[in-house]
Short mmCIF file of C-alpha atoms and ligand atoms in Angstrom, two decimals:
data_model
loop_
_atom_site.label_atom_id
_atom_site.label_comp_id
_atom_site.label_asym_id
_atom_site.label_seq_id
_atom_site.Cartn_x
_atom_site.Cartn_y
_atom_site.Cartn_z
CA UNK S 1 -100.51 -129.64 54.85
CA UNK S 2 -99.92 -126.19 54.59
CA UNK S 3 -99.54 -124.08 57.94
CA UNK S 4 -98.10 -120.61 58.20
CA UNK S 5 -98.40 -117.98 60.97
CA UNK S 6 -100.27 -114.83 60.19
CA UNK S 7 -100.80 -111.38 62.13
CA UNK S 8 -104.16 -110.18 62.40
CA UNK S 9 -105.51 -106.94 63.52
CA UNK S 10 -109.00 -106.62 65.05
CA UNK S 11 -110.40 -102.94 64.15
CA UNK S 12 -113.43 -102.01 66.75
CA UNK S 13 -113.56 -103.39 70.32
CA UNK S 14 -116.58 -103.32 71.35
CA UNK S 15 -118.66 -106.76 71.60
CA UNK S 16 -118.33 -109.01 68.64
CA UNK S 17 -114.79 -107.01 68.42
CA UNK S 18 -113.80 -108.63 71.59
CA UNK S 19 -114.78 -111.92 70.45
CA UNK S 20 -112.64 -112.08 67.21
CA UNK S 21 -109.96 -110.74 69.58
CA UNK S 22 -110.01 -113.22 71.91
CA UNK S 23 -110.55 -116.10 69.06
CA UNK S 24 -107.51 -114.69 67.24
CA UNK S 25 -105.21 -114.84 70.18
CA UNK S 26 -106.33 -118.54 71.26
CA UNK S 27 -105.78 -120.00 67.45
CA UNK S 28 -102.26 -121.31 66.81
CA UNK S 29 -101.64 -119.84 63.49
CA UNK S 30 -101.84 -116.30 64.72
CA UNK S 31 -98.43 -114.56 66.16
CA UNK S 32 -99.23 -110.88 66.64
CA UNK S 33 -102.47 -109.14 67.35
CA UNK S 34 -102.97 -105.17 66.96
CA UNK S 35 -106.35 -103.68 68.30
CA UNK S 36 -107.69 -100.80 67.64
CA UNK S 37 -110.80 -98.69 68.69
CA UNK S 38 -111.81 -94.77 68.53
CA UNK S 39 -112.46 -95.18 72.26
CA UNK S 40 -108.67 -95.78 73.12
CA UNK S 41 -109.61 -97.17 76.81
CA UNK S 42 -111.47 -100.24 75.00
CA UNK S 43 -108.39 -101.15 72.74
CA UNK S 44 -106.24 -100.22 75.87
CA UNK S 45 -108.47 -102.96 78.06
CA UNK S 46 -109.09 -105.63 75.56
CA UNK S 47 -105.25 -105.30 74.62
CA UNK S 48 -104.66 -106.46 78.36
CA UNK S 49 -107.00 -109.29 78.32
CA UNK S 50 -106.40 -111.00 74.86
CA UNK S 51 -102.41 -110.12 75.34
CA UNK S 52 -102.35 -108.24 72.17
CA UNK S 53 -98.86 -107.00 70.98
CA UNK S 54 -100.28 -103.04 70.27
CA UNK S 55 -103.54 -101.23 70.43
CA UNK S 56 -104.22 -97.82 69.31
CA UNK S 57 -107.00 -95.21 69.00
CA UNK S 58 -105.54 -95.13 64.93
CA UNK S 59 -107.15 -97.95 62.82
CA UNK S 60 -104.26 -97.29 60.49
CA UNK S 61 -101.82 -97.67 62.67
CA UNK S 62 -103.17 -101.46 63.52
CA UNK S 63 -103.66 -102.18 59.61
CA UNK S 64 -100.40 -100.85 58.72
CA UNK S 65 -98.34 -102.85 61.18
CA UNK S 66 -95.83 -104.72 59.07
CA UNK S 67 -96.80 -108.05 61.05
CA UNK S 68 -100.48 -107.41 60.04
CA UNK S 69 -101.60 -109.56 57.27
CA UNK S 70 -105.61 -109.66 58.07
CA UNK S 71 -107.80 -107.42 59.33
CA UNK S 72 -111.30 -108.16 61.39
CA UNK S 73 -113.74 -104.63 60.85
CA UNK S 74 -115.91 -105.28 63.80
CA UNK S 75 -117.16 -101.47 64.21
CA UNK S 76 -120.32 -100.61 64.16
CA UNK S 77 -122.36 -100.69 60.83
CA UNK S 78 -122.10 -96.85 60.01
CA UNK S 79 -117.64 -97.47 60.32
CA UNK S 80 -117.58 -100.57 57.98
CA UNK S 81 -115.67 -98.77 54.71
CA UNK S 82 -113.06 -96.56 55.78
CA UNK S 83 -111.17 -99.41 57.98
CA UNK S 84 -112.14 -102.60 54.94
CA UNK S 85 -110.60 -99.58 52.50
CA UNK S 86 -107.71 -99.32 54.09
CA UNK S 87 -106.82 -102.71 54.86
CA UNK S 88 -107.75 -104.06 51.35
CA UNK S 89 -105.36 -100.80 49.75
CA UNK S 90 -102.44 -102.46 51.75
CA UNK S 91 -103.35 -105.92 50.26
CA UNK S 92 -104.34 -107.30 53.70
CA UNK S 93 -107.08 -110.39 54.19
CA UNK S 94 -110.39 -109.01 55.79
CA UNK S 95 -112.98 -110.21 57.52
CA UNK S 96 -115.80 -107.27 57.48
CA UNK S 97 -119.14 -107.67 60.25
CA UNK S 98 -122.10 -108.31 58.67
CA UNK S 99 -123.59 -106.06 56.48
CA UNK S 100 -120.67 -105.19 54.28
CA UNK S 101 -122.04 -101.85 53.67
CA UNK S 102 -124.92 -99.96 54.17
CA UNK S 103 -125.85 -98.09 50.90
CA UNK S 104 -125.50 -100.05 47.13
CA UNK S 105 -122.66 -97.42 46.30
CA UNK S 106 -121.04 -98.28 49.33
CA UNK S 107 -120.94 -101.84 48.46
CA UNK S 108 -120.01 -101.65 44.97
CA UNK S 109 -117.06 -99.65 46.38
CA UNK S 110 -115.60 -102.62 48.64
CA UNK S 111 -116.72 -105.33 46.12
CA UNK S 112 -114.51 -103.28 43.70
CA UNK S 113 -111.64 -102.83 45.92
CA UNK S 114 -111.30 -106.43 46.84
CA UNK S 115 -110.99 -107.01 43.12
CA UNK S 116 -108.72 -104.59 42.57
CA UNK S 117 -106.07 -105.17 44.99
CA UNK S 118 -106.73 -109.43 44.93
CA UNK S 119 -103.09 -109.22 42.83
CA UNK S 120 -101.43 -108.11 46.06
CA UNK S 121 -102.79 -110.22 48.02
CA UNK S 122 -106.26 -108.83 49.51
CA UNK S 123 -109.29 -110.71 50.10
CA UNK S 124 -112.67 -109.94 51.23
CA UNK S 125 -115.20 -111.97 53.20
CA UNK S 126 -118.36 -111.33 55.61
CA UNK S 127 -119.19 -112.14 58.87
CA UNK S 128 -122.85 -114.04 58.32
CA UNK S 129 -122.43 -115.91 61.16
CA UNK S 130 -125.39 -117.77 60.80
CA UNK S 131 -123.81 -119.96 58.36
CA UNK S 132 -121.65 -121.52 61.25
CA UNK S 133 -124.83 -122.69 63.16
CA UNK S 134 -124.04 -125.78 62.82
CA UNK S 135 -127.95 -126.80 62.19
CA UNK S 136 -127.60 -124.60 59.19
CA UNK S 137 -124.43 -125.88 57.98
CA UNK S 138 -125.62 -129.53 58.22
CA UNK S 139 -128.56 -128.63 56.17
CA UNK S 140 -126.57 -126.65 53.18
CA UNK S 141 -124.41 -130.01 53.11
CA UNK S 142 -128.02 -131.79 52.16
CA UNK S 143 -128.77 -129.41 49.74
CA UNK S 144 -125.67 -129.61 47.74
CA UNK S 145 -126.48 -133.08 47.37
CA UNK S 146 -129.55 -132.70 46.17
CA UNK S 147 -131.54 -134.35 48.60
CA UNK S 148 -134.83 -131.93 48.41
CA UNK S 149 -134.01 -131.68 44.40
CA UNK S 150 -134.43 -127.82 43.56
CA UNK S 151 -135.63 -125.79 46.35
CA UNK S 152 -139.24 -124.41 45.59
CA UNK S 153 -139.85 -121.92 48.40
CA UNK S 154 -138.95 -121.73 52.13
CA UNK S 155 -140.63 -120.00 55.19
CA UNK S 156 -138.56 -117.99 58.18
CA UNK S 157 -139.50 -117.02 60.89
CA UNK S 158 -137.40 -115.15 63.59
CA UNK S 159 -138.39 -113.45 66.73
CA UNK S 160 -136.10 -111.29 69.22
CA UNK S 161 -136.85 -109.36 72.06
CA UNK S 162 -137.44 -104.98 71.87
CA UNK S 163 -134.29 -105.16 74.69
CA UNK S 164 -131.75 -106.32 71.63
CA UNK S 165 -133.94 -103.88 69.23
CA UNK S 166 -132.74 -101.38 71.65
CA UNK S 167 -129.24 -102.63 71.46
CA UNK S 168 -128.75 -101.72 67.68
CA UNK S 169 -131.19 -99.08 67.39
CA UNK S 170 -128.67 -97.18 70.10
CA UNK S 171 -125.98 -97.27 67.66
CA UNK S 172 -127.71 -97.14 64.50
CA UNK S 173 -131.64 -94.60 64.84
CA UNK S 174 -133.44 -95.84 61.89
CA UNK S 175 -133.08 -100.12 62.05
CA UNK S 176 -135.66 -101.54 61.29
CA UNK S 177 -136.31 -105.61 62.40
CA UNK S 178 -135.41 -106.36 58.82
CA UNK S 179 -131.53 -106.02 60.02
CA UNK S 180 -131.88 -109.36 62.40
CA UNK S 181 -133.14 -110.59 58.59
CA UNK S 182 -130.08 -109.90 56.87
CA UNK S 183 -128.71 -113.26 58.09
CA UNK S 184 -131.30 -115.37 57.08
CA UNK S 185 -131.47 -113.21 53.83
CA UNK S 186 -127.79 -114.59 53.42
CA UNK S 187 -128.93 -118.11 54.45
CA UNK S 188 -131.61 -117.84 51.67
CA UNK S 189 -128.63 -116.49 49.17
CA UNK S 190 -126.47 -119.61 50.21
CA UNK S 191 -128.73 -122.24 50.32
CA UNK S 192 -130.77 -120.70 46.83
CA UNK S 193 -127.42 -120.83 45.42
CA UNK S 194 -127.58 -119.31 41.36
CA UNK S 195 -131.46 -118.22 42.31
CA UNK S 196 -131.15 -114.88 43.12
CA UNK S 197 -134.14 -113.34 45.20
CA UNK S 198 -135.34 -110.67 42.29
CA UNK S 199 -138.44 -109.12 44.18
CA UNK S 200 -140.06 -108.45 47.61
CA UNK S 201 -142.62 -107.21 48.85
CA UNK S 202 -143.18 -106.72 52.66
CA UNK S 203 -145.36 -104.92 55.39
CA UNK S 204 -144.86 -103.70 58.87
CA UNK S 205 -146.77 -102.33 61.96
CA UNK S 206 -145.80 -100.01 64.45
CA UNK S 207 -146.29 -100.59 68.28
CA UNK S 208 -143.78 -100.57 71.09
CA UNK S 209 -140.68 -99.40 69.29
CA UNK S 210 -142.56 -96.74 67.78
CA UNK S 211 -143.71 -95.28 71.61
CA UNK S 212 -140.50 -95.73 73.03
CA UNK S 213 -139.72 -92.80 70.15
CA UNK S 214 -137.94 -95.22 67.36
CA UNK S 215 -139.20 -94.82 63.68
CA UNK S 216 -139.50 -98.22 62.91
CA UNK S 217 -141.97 -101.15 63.04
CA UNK S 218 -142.10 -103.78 65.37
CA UNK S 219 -142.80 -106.52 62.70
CA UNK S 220 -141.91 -107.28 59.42
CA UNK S 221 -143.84 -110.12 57.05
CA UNK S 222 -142.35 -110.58 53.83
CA UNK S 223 -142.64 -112.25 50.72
CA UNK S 224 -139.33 -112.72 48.13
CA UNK S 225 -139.56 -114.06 44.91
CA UNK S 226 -136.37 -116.19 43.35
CA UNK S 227 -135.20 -115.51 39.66
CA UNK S 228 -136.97 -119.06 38.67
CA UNK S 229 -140.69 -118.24 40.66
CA UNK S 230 -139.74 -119.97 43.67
CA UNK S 231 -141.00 -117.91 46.67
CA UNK S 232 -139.60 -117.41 50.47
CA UNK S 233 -141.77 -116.20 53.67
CA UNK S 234 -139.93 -114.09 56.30
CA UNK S 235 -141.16 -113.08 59.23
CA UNK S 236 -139.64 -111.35 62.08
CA UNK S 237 -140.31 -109.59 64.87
CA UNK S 238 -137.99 -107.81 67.39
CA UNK S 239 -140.59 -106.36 69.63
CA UNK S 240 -140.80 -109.28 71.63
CA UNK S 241 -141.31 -108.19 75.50
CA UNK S 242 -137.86 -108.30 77.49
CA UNK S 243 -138.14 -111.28 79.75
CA UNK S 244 -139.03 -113.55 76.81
CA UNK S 245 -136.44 -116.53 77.53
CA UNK S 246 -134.72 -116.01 74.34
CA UNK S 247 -131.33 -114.25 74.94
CA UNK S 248 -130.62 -113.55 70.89
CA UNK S 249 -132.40 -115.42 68.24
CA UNK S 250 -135.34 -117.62 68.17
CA UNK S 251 -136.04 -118.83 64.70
CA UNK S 252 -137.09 -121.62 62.39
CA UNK S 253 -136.15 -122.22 58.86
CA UNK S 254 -138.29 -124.59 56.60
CA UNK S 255 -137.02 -125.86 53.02
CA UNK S 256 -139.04 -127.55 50.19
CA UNK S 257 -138.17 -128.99 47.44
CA UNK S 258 -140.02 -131.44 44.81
CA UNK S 259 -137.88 -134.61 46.86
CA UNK S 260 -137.87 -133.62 50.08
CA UNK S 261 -138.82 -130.88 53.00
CA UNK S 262 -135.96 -129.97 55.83
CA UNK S 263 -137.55 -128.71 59.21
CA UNK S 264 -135.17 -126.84 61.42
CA UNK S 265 -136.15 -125.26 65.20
CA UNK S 266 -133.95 -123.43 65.93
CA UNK S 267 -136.16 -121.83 68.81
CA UNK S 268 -134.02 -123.24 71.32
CA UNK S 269 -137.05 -123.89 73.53
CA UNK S 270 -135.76 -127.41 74.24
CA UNK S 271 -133.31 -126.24 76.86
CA UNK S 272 -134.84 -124.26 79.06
CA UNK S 273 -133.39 -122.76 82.20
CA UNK S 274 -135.80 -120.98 85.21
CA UNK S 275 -133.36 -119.88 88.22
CA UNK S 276 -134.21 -117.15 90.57
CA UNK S 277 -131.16 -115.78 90.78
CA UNK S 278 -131.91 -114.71 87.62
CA UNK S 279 -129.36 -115.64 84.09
CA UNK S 280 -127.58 -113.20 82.20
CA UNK S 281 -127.43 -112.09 78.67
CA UNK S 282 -124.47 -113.09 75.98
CA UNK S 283 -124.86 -109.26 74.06
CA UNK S 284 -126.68 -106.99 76.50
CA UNK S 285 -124.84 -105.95 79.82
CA UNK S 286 -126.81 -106.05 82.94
CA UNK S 287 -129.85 -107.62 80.87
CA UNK S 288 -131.22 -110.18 83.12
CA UNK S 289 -133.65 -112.90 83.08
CA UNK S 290 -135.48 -115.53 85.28
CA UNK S 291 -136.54 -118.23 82.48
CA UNK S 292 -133.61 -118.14 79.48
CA UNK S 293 -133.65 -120.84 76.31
CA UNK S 294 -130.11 -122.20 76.61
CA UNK S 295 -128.09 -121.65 73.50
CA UNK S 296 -129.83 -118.67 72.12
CA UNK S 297 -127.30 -116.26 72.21
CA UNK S 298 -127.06 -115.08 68.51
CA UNK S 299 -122.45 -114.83 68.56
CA UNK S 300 -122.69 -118.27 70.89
CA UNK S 301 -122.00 -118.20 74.72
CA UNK S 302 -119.60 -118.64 77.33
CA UNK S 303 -119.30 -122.00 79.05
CA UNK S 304 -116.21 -123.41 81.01
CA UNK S 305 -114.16 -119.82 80.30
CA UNK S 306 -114.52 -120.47 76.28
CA UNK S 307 -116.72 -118.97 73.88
CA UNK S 308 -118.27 -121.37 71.80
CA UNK S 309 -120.72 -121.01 68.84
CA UNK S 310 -121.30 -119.65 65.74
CA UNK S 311 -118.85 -116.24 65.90
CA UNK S 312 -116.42 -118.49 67.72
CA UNK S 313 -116.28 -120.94 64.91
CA UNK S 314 -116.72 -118.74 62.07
CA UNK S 315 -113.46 -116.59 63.20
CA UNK S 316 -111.56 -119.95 63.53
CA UNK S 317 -112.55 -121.06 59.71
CA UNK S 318 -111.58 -117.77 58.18
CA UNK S 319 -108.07 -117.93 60.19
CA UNK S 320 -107.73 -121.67 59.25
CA UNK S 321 -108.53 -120.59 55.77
CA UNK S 322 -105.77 -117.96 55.98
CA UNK S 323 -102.73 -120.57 57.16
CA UNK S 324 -103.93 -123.67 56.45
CA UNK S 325 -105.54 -123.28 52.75
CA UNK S 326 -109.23 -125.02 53.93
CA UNK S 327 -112.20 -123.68 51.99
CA UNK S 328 -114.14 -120.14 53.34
CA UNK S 329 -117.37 -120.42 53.40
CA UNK S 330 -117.81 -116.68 54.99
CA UNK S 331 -119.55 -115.00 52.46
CA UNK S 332 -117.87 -113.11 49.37
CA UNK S 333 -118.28 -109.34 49.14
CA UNK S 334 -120.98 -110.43 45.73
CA UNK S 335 -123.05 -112.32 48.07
CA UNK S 336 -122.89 -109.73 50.91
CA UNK S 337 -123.93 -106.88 48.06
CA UNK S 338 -126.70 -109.24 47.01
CA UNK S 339 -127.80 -109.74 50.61
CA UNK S 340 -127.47 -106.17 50.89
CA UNK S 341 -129.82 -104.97 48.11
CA UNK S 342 -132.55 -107.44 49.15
CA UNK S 343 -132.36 -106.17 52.68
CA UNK S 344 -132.62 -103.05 50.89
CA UNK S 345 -136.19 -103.69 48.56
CA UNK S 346 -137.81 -105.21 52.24
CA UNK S 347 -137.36 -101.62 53.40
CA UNK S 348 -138.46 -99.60 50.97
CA UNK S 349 -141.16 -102.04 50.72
CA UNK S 350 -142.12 -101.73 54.03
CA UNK S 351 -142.37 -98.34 53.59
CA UNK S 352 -144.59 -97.77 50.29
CA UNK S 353 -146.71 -101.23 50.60
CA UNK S 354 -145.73 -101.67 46.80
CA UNK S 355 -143.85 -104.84 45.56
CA UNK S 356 -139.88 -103.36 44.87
CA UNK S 357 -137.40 -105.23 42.56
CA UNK S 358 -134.17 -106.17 43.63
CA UNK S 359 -131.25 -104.06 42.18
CA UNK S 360 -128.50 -105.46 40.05
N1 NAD E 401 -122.26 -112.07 63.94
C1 NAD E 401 -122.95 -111.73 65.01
O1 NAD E 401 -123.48 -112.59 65.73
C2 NAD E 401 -123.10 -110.28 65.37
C3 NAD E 401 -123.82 -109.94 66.51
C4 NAD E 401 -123.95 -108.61 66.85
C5 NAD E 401 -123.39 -107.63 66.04
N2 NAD E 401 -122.72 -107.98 64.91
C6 NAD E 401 -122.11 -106.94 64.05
O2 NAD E 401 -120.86 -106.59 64.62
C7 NAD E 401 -120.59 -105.20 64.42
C8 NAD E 401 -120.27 -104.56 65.76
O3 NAD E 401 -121.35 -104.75 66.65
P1 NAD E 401 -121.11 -104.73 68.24
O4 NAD E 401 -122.32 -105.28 68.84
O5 NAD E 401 -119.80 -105.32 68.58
O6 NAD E 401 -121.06 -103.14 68.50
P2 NAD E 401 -120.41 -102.42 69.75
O7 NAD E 401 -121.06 -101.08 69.82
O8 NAD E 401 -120.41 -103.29 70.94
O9 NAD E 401 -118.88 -102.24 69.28
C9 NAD E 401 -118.48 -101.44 68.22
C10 NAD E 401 -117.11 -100.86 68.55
O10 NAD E 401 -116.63 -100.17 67.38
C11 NAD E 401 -116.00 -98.97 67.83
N3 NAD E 401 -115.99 -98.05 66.69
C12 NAD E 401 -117.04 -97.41 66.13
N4 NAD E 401 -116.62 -96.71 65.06
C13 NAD E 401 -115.29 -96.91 64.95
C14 NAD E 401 -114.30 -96.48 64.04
N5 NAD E 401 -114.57 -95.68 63.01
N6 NAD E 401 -113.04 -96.92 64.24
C15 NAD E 401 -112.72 -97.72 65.27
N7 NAD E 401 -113.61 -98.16 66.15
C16 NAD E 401 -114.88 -97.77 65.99
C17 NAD E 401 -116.84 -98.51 69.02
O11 NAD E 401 -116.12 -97.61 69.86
C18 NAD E 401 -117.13 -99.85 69.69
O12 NAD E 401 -116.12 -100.20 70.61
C19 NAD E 401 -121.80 -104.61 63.71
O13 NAD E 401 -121.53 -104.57 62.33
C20 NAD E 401 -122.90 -105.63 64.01
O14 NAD E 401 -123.89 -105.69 63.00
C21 NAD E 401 -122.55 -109.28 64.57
#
């Protein structure tokens, strides 16, 4: 067994930031943690409550502490480069929020970086988190042995309500639903593994996002067509009204193959909890509910004063992966750019009605 003690630095404090934080400080490999934020009071305050060696308002100051040897870019989408360029030029392990990148060029960039500076030690991975649901992770172990034979089309469906639509389109104006996608676009990558989506072709209507003044479309219905004709059905809608029960995502992902079909609800509507004192939300402060599906918080949840769930346990595998050599399945930066460029044809898609190819 091989065990050795790393420092990490955790760039961005907001939300998810916090949660790799806190992760990083509890796991037994890690012996120094640096924080840093451009709002100095949130590195300041989450320094105090994950007991983090040094915080800043200078995300080079974090990466380039000498007792820094991975990185965690948890800023918001628009801040993903700068902070992955930086730690990957000092030949540091990252672990970069989903989506890598949100422009092609941008991507190429990192996936070249991480190439580049591998010989000194860098890596690169992405924070899919979906891929530590443990439903999902149980069903890529049956499809890398075979048991559906080779997959021949899929359907997704996910639905979220227009109070987490809110949420991102605060920090980022022009979202559209396909961004709650992007990890089931990833799922598709994974679980499609060596047949590459090559074509989509989506549409969209406007409604409630639209007359609360957002330029985007409250639903999405696409169709994506694999390199070898098999064909995938997402749907998704984020427009759901805001005391729906779900607190995050409410999905279901169906697989067929010539040997077999897998059926997973991941709706969550099989714990439900009504209390009048109302029940509030993992992501979205002072979001309350009456009626709340247990378990749908998209990162995980809080129970017993740990976090638990998929962000929880993907942060753990990357660290263990750092000190203790076990596998990462996080995906790499060519699966993220992949990912990327598919989320990429939905949109333009959805705009021109016309079926748009995937780029290379
Ligand atoms: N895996 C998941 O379940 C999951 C869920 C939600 C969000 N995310 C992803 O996590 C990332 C962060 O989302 P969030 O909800 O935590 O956002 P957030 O707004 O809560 O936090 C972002 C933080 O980054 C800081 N920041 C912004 N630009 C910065 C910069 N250049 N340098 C340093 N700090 C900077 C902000 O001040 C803020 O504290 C996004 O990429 C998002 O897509 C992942």
């Amino acid at each position: 067994m091989r065990h050795q003690s790393i420092g990490v630095a955790v760039v961005g404090c907001g939300r998810i930031g916090t949660l790799r934080a806190l992760m990083a400080a509890r796991h037994p490999a890690v012996s120094f943690l640096a924080l840093s934020d451009r709002d100095p009071a949130k590195a300041e305050k989450l320094a105090a409550r994950a007991g983090a060696q040094c915080w800043s308002a200078d995300n080079l100051e974090a990466i380039s502490r000498p007792e820094v040897g991975a990185v965690v870019v948890s800023t918001i989408e628009l801040e993903h480069v700068e902070p992955v360029l930086q730690a990957l030029e000092q030949g540091k392990k990252v672990l970069v929020e989903k989506p890598l990148a949100l422009t092609l060029a941008e991507a190429d960039r990192l996936c070249a970086a991480a190439l580049q500076h591998a010989g000194r030690g860098a890596s690169l991975h992405v924070g899919f988190s979906r891929r530590f649901k443990k439903r999902y992770m149980i069903a890529k172990e049956q499809l890398r042995h075979g048991r559906l034979g080779s997959l021949t089309g899929a359907v997704v469906r996910l639905f979220n309500t227009r109070s987490q639509a809110m949420q991102t389109l605060s920090r980022l104006p022009e979202n559209s639903p396909t961004s709650g996608l992007t990890y089931y676009i990833d799922l598709m990558g994974w679980f499609f593994a060596d047949n590459p989506v090559v074509e989509v072709v989506a549409r969209g209507k406007r409604g409630v996002l639209r007359d609360s003044g957002h330029n985007t479309t409250d639903l999405a219905h696409a169709i994506l067509t694999c390199a070898d004709g098999a064909v995938i059905a997402m749907s998704v809608s984020y427009a759901l009204p805001k005391g729906f029960p779900v607190l995050g995502h409410a999905a279901r992902v169906e697989l067929l193959g010539p040997d077999g079909v897998m059926l997973l609800d991941d709706d969550h509507a099989d714990r439900m909890l009504y209390s009048e004192h109302g029940v509030g939300h993992v992501y979205i402060p002072g979001h309350e509910v009456n009626m709340a599906f247990l378990g749908s918080g998209t990162p995980g949840d809080w129970a017993m004063d740990e976090f638990w769930g998929p962000v929880a346990t993907e942060t753990r595998a990357w660290l263990d992966h750092l000190t203790a050599g076990t596998p990462a399945l996080h995906a790499a930066p060519a699966e993220a750019r992949q990912t990327l460029a598919v989320t990429l044809a939905m949109e333009e898609s959805l705009k021109s009605g016309l079926p748009v190819r995937v780029a290379r």
